[in-house]
Every structure is written in structure tokens, then in C-alpha cells.
């Protein structure tokens, strides 16, 4: 168990349009989901932490008005890239967190989605 | 702040060679440490983890030992295969502050290429 899906896996859009990416935990409830951005041959950069039913916490330097995150249920978080531009082209990866079977709540384990390749023309 | 540093890649090895990918960290207290693997075009998969000093994580022939004294978590495998070609990420989960939901800090990744 602990499968996380993302949809779409790949999207191409025109500059100025908005794109929504979905992240779902398929077989567990995730109170916390994370959104990462990965540039070619580089590490994952945490964009924001999303908690169900509350506003997302954005990392320093990430524009919250450009990258809208909604975590409406315990199994779904969405990332909307608004007014996308070519520099937003990237690989976006989400992860969902759940507590391990034993230990304190701080020992949450993250399970990653397969990623979404966004290309803005 | 907390950070992770990995050896730069790409690392190119012949099949059955010994692999070491170095990872060092800076953190407050005793973070949990992880190695993730990313195959081309895919998301990350947890390879192994260690949650306290001197723990050894192991999986699929890979292993890493949590060394508090050297703040390191080097990844090793005795005999690599072509199928091990991927990007490997070292990561830490901070101990403080609590209740971050498992926030992870990643190293820059090391690309491994294994030739037959």
C-alpha cells in the first residue's frame, strides 16, 4: 500500500494559460501533502506544504499567487500554475505523508507521486 | 539551516563494480536520514532509511550507516547492475520543529550509470 498518483503525467500549454495538477493518495489518507519542483539534473526543491482543510505553507521565494495549492480532502491536493510562462516549465512532483505504524507523529513517511512534466510554449 | 551535500556525478561504473556515493549533512539534533532513487521519467522511490545514530539501512543490496560522529550517510553496494542506473538522492527529515508532517530536505542528487 501507500500509492500516490498524479494527473496528468505530461502537459503542454500555451503561455498565459493556467494548468491544474492533481495529486491523490490512493490507499491511505494523507493529512499532509508536499509539492516539489525539479529542474533537469537537479534536486527537488520544496515549494509548499499542504495540510488538509487549511492554507498551504509556501517556502521562501515561491509565489503563492502563482502556484495555487488546494487540499480539499484527505486524498486529494491540487497545484494550479496560473498564467504559466516558459520559465515555469519543469517536473512537478507531489508526495503524501502518513504516520508510520509505530512511533510519534513526527515520524511521518512520505510517498511520492510519479511526477508531472509541464512544458509551457 | 539543515542541509544535505552529496558527491557530484555522474558516476560511471562497470557492472559488478563496488559503489559508494557520499552524503554528509548538517542538522540540529538527530534527524532521520534517507536514500531515494529516481529512475528516468519517474518519481522518487524510497531505497532505505535510518532513524538514529549507528542504524544501518539496507535494501536490494544497498546499505548505508548513520554516522553521527562524521554526520554522514554514505550509500554503498558491493556489486552494481545495469538496472541500478538512476539518480540517487540523499535526504534528511529534520527533528525540529515537530509536526512538520515529515518535511524532507534533499541533496542535489548523484547520477549513476552502470555499463555492461
mmCIF file of N, CA and C in Angstrom, chain A residues 10-67:
data_model
loop_
_atom_site.group_PDB
_atom_site.id
_atom_site.type_symbol
_atom_site.label_atom_id
_atom_site.label_comp_id
_atom_site.label_asym_id
_atom_site.label_seq_id
_atom_site.Cartn_x
_atom_site.Cartn_y
_atom_site.Cartn_z
ATOM 1 N N UNK A 10 1.832 14.370 -18.108
ATOM 2 C CA UNK A 10 2.550 15.278 -19.002
ATOM 3 C C UNK A 10 1.546 16.286 -19.538
ATOM 4 N N UNK A 11 1.922 17.556 -19.579
ATOM 5 C CA UNK A 11 1.018 18.575 -20.121
ATOM 6 C C UNK A 11 1.825 19.641 -20.839
ATOM 7 N N UNK A 12 1.297 20.038 -21.980
ATOM 8 C CA UNK A 12 1.879 21.125 -22.764
ATOM 9 C C UNK A 12 0.823 22.211 -22.874
ATOM 10 N N UNK A 13 1.189 23.438 -22.575
ATOM 11 C CA UNK A 13 0.205 24.514 -22.642
ATOM 12 C C UNK A 13 0.835 25.765 -23.226
ATOM 13 N N UNK A 14 -0.023 26.690 -23.604
ATOM 14 C CA UNK A 14 0.449 27.961 -24.153
ATOM 15 C C UNK A 14 0.730 28.946 -23.021
ATOM 16 N N UNK A 15 1.641 29.838 -23.273
ATOM 17 C CA UNK A 15 1.976 30.868 -22.297
ATOM 18 C C UNK A 15 0.734 31.692 -21.957
ATOM 19 N N UNK A 16 0.530 31.942 -20.677
ATOM 20 C CA UNK A 16 -0.612 32.733 -20.239
ATOM 21 C C UNK A 16 -1.787 31.924 -19.742
ATOM 22 N N UNK A 17 -1.792 30.647 -20.025
ATOM 23 C CA UNK A 17 -2.894 29.795 -19.562
ATOM 24 C C UNK A 17 -2.569 29.236 -18.183
ATOM 25 N N UNK A 18 -3.595 28.657 -17.544
ATOM 26 C CA UNK A 18 -3.421 28.045 -16.228
ATOM 27 C C UNK A 18 -3.500 26.531 -16.354
ATOM 28 N N UNK A 19 -2.747 25.870 -15.538
ATOM 29 C CA UNK A 19 -2.684 24.404 -15.574
ATOM 30 C C UNK A 19 -2.901 23.849 -14.174
ATOM 31 N N UNK A 20 -3.761 22.854 -14.061
ATOM 32 C CA UNK A 20 -4.018 22.222 -12.762
ATOM 33 C C UNK A 20 -3.429 20.819 -12.750
ATOM 34 N N UNK A 21 -2.711 20.508 -11.684
ATOM 35 C CA UNK A 21 -2.122 19.185 -11.492
ATOM 36 C C UNK A 21 -2.724 18.577 -10.230
ATOM 37 N N UNK A 22 -3.177 17.338 -10.350
ATOM 38 C CA UNK A 22 -3.793 16.660 -9.208
ATOM 39 C C UNK A 22 -2.838 15.642 -8.590
ATOM 40 N N UNK A 23 -2.906 15.544 -7.296
ATOM 41 C CA UNK A 23 -2.134 14.564 -6.551
ATOM 42 C C UNK A 23 -3.085 13.808 -5.636
ATOM 43 N N UNK A 24 -3.129 12.480 -5.787
ATOM 44 C CA UNK A 24 -4.054 11.665 -4.994
ATOM 45 C C UNK A 24 -3.325 10.561 -4.246
ATOM 46 N N UNK A 25 -3.681 10.389 -2.995
ATOM 47 C CA UNK A 25 -3.233 9.209 -2.265
ATOM 48 C C UNK A 25 -4.324 8.165 -2.451
ATOM 49 N N UNK A 26 -3.960 7.031 -3.045
ATOM 50 C CA UNK A 26 -4.976 6.074 -3.500
ATOM 51 C C UNK A 26 -5.450 5.118 -2.405
ATOM 52 N N UNK A 27 -4.604 4.791 -1.475
ATOM 53 C CA UNK A 27 -4.994 3.782 -0.495
ATOM 54 C C UNK A 27 -4.713 4.194 0.939
ATOM 55 N N UNK A 28 -4.564 5.497 1.163
ATOM 56 C CA UNK A 28 -4.430 5.975 2.529
ATOM 57 C C UNK A 28 -4.842 7.439 2.585
ATOM 58 N N UNK A 29 -5.129 7.905 3.769
ATOM 59 C CA UNK A 29 -5.488 9.300 3.958
ATOM 60 C C UNK A 29 -4.245 10.087 4.358
ATOM 61 N N UNK A 30 -4.030 11.164 3.659
ATOM 62 C CA UNK A 30 -2.835 11.971 3.861
ATOM 63 C C UNK A 30 -3.222 13.336 4.423
ATOM 64 N N UNK A 31 -2.878 13.574 5.664
ATOM 65 C CA UNK A 31 -3.177 14.885 6.235
ATOM 66 C C UNK A 31 -2.240 15.950 5.693
ATOM 67 N N UNK A 32 -1.084 15.516 5.229
ATOM 68 C CA UNK A 32 -0.108 16.469 4.688
ATOM 69 C C UNK A 32 0.383 15.999 3.330
ATOM 70 N N UNK A 33 0.412 16.925 2.392
ATOM 71 C CA UNK A 33 0.990 16.655 1.082
ATOM 72 C C UNK A 33 2.018 17.741 0.785
ATOM 73 N N UNK A 34 3.014 17.368 0.010
ATOM 74 C CA UNK A 34 4.081 18.294 -0.342
ATOM 75 C C UNK A 34 4.157 18.426 -1.859
ATOM 76 N N UNK A 35 4.517 19.608 -2.299
ATOM 77 C CA UNK A 35 4.744 19.839 -3.727
ATOM 78 C C UNK A 35 6.191 20.256 -3.944
ATOM 79 N N UNK A 36 6.836 19.563 -4.896
ATOM 80 C CA UNK A 36 8.231 19.829 -5.227
ATOM 81 C C UNK A 36 8.344 20.211 -6.700
ATOM 82 N N UNK A 37 9.405 20.914 -6.983
ATOM 83 C CA UNK A 37 9.736 21.238 -8.364
ATOM 84 C C UNK A 37 11.145 20.727 -8.617
ATOM 85 N N UNK A 38 11.334 20.109 -9.759
ATOM 86 C CA UNK A 38 12.647 19.566 -10.086
ATOM 87 C C UNK A 38 13.071 20.041 -11.461
ATOM 88 N N UNK A 39 14.200 20.715 -11.504
ATOM 89 C CA UNK A 39 14.777 21.139 -12.772
ATOM 90 C C UNK A 39 15.671 20.021 -13.298
ATOM 91 N N UNK A 40 15.927 20.017 -14.619
ATOM 92 C CA UNK A 40 16.735 18.942 -15.199
ATOM 93 C C UNK A 40 18.065 18.753 -14.482
ATOM 94 N N UNK A 41 18.328 17.513 -14.117
ATOM 95 C CA UNK A 41 19.585 17.133 -13.478
ATOM 96 C C UNK A 41 19.832 17.896 -12.171
ATOM 97 N N UNK A 42 18.783 18.281 -11.508
ATOM 98 C CA UNK A 42 18.928 18.971 -10.234
ATOM 99 C C UNK A 42 18.049 18.314 -9.170
ATOM 100 N N UNK A 43 18.210 18.809 -7.972
ATOM 101 C CA UNK A 43 17.496 18.216 -6.860
ATOM 102 C C UNK A 43 16.047 18.679 -6.814
ATOM 103 N N UNK A 44 15.309 18.128 -5.884
ATOM 104 C CA UNK A 44 13.930 18.549 -5.674
ATOM 105 C C UNK A 44 13.918 19.785 -4.782
ATOM 106 N N UNK A 45 13.171 20.763 -5.202
ATOM 107 C CA UNK A 45 13.011 21.973 -4.416
ATOM 108 C C UNK A 45 11.604 21.982 -3.839
ATOM 109 N N UNK A 46 11.507 21.989 -2.525
ATOM 110 C CA UNK A 46 10.199 22.019 -1.891
ATOM 111 C C UNK A 46 9.547 23.363 -2.170
ATOM 112 N N UNK A 47 8.321 23.315 -2.693
ATOM 113 C CA UNK A 47 7.587 24.537 -2.985
ATOM 114 C C UNK A 47 6.660 24.900 -1.829
ATOM 115 N N UNK A 48 5.917 23.890 -1.363
ATOM 116 C CA UNK A 48 4.926 24.183 -0.335
ATOM 117 C C UNK A 48 4.502 22.911 0.372
ATOM 118 N N UNK A 49 4.013 23.107 1.570
ATOM 119 C CA UNK A 49 3.442 22.036 2.382
ATOM 120 C C UNK A 49 1.946 22.289 2.484
ATOM 121 N N UNK A 50 1.180 21.260 2.171
ATOM 122 C CA UNK A 50 -0.267 21.411 2.098
ATOM 123 C C UNK A 50 -0.943 20.552 3.158
ATOM 124 N N UNK A 51 -1.702 21.168 4.022
ATOM 125 C CA UNK A 51 -2.433 20.442 5.047
ATOM 126 C C UNK A 51 -3.930 20.489 4.752
ATOM 127 N N UNK A 52 -4.582 19.368 4.887
ATOM 128 C CA UNK A 52 -6.000 19.260 4.569
ATOM 129 C C UNK A 52 -6.811 20.261 5.367
ATOM 130 N N UNK A 53 -7.617 21.036 4.631
ATOM 131 C CA UNK A 53 -8.517 21.969 5.277
ATOM 132 C C UNK A 53 -7.902 23.282 5.711
ATOM 133 N N UNK A 54 -6.651 23.508 5.407
ATOM 134 C CA UNK A 54 -6.038 24.780 5.791
ATOM 135 C C UNK A 54 -5.175 25.309 4.656
ATOM 136 N N UNK A 55 -4.722 26.525 4.808
ATOM 137 C CA UNK A 55 -3.903 27.137 3.762
ATOM 138 C C UNK A 55 -2.533 26.477 3.697
ATOM 139 N N UNK A 56 -1.998 26.428 2.479
ATOM 140 C CA UNK A 56 -0.673 25.840 2.302
ATOM 141 C C UNK A 56 0.411 26.748 2.867
ATOM 142 N N UNK A 57 1.491 26.149 3.277
ATOM 143 C CA UNK A 57 2.662 26.890 3.744
ATOM 144 C C UNK A 57 3.704 26.872 2.640
ATOM 145 N N UNK A 58 4.024 28.041 2.129
ATOM 146 C CA UNK A 58 4.940 28.140 0.999
ATOM 147 C C UNK A 58 6.370 28.381 1.484
ATOM 148 N N UNK A 59 7.315 27.817 0.748
ATOM 149 C CA UNK A 59 8.716 28.052 1.034
ATOM 150 C C UNK A 59 9.119 29.445 0.546
ATOM 151 N N UNK A 60 10.173 29.925 1.137
ATOM 152 C CA UNK A 60 10.650 31.256 0.777
ATOM 153 C C UNK A 60 10.975 31.329 -0.711
ATOM 154 N N UNK A 61 10.491 32.379 -1.351
ATOM 155 C CA UNK A 61 10.771 32.589 -2.763
ATOM 156 C C UNK A 61 9.746 31.994 -3.703
ATOM 157 N N UNK A 62 8.787 31.241 -3.194
ATOM 158 C CA UNK A 62 7.743 30.654 -4.033
ATOM 159 C C UNK A 62 6.518 31.566 -4.019
ATOM 160 N N UNK A 63 6.058 31.957 -5.197
ATOM 161 C CA UNK A 63 4.936 32.888 -5.288
ATOM 162 C C UNK A 63 3.617 32.168 -5.040
ATOM 163 N N UNK A 64 2.968 32.478 -3.950
ATOM 164 C CA UNK A 64 1.728 31.796 -3.612
ATOM 165 C C UNK A 64 0.583 32.144 -4.552
ATOM 166 N N UNK A 65 0.633 33.331 -5.154
ATOM 167 C CA UNK A 65 -0.428 33.710 -6.087
ATOM 168 C C UNK A 65 -0.252 33.062 -7.450
ATOM 169 N N UNK A 66 0.950 32.592 -7.713
ATOM 170 C CA UNK A 66 1.209 31.943 -8.996
ATOM 171 C C UNK A 66 0.987 30.436 -8.888
ATOM 172 N N UNK A 67 1.375 29.882 -7.776
ATOM 173 C CA UNK A 67 1.242 28.437 -7.558
ATOM 174 C C UNK A 67 0.187 28.223 -6.471
#
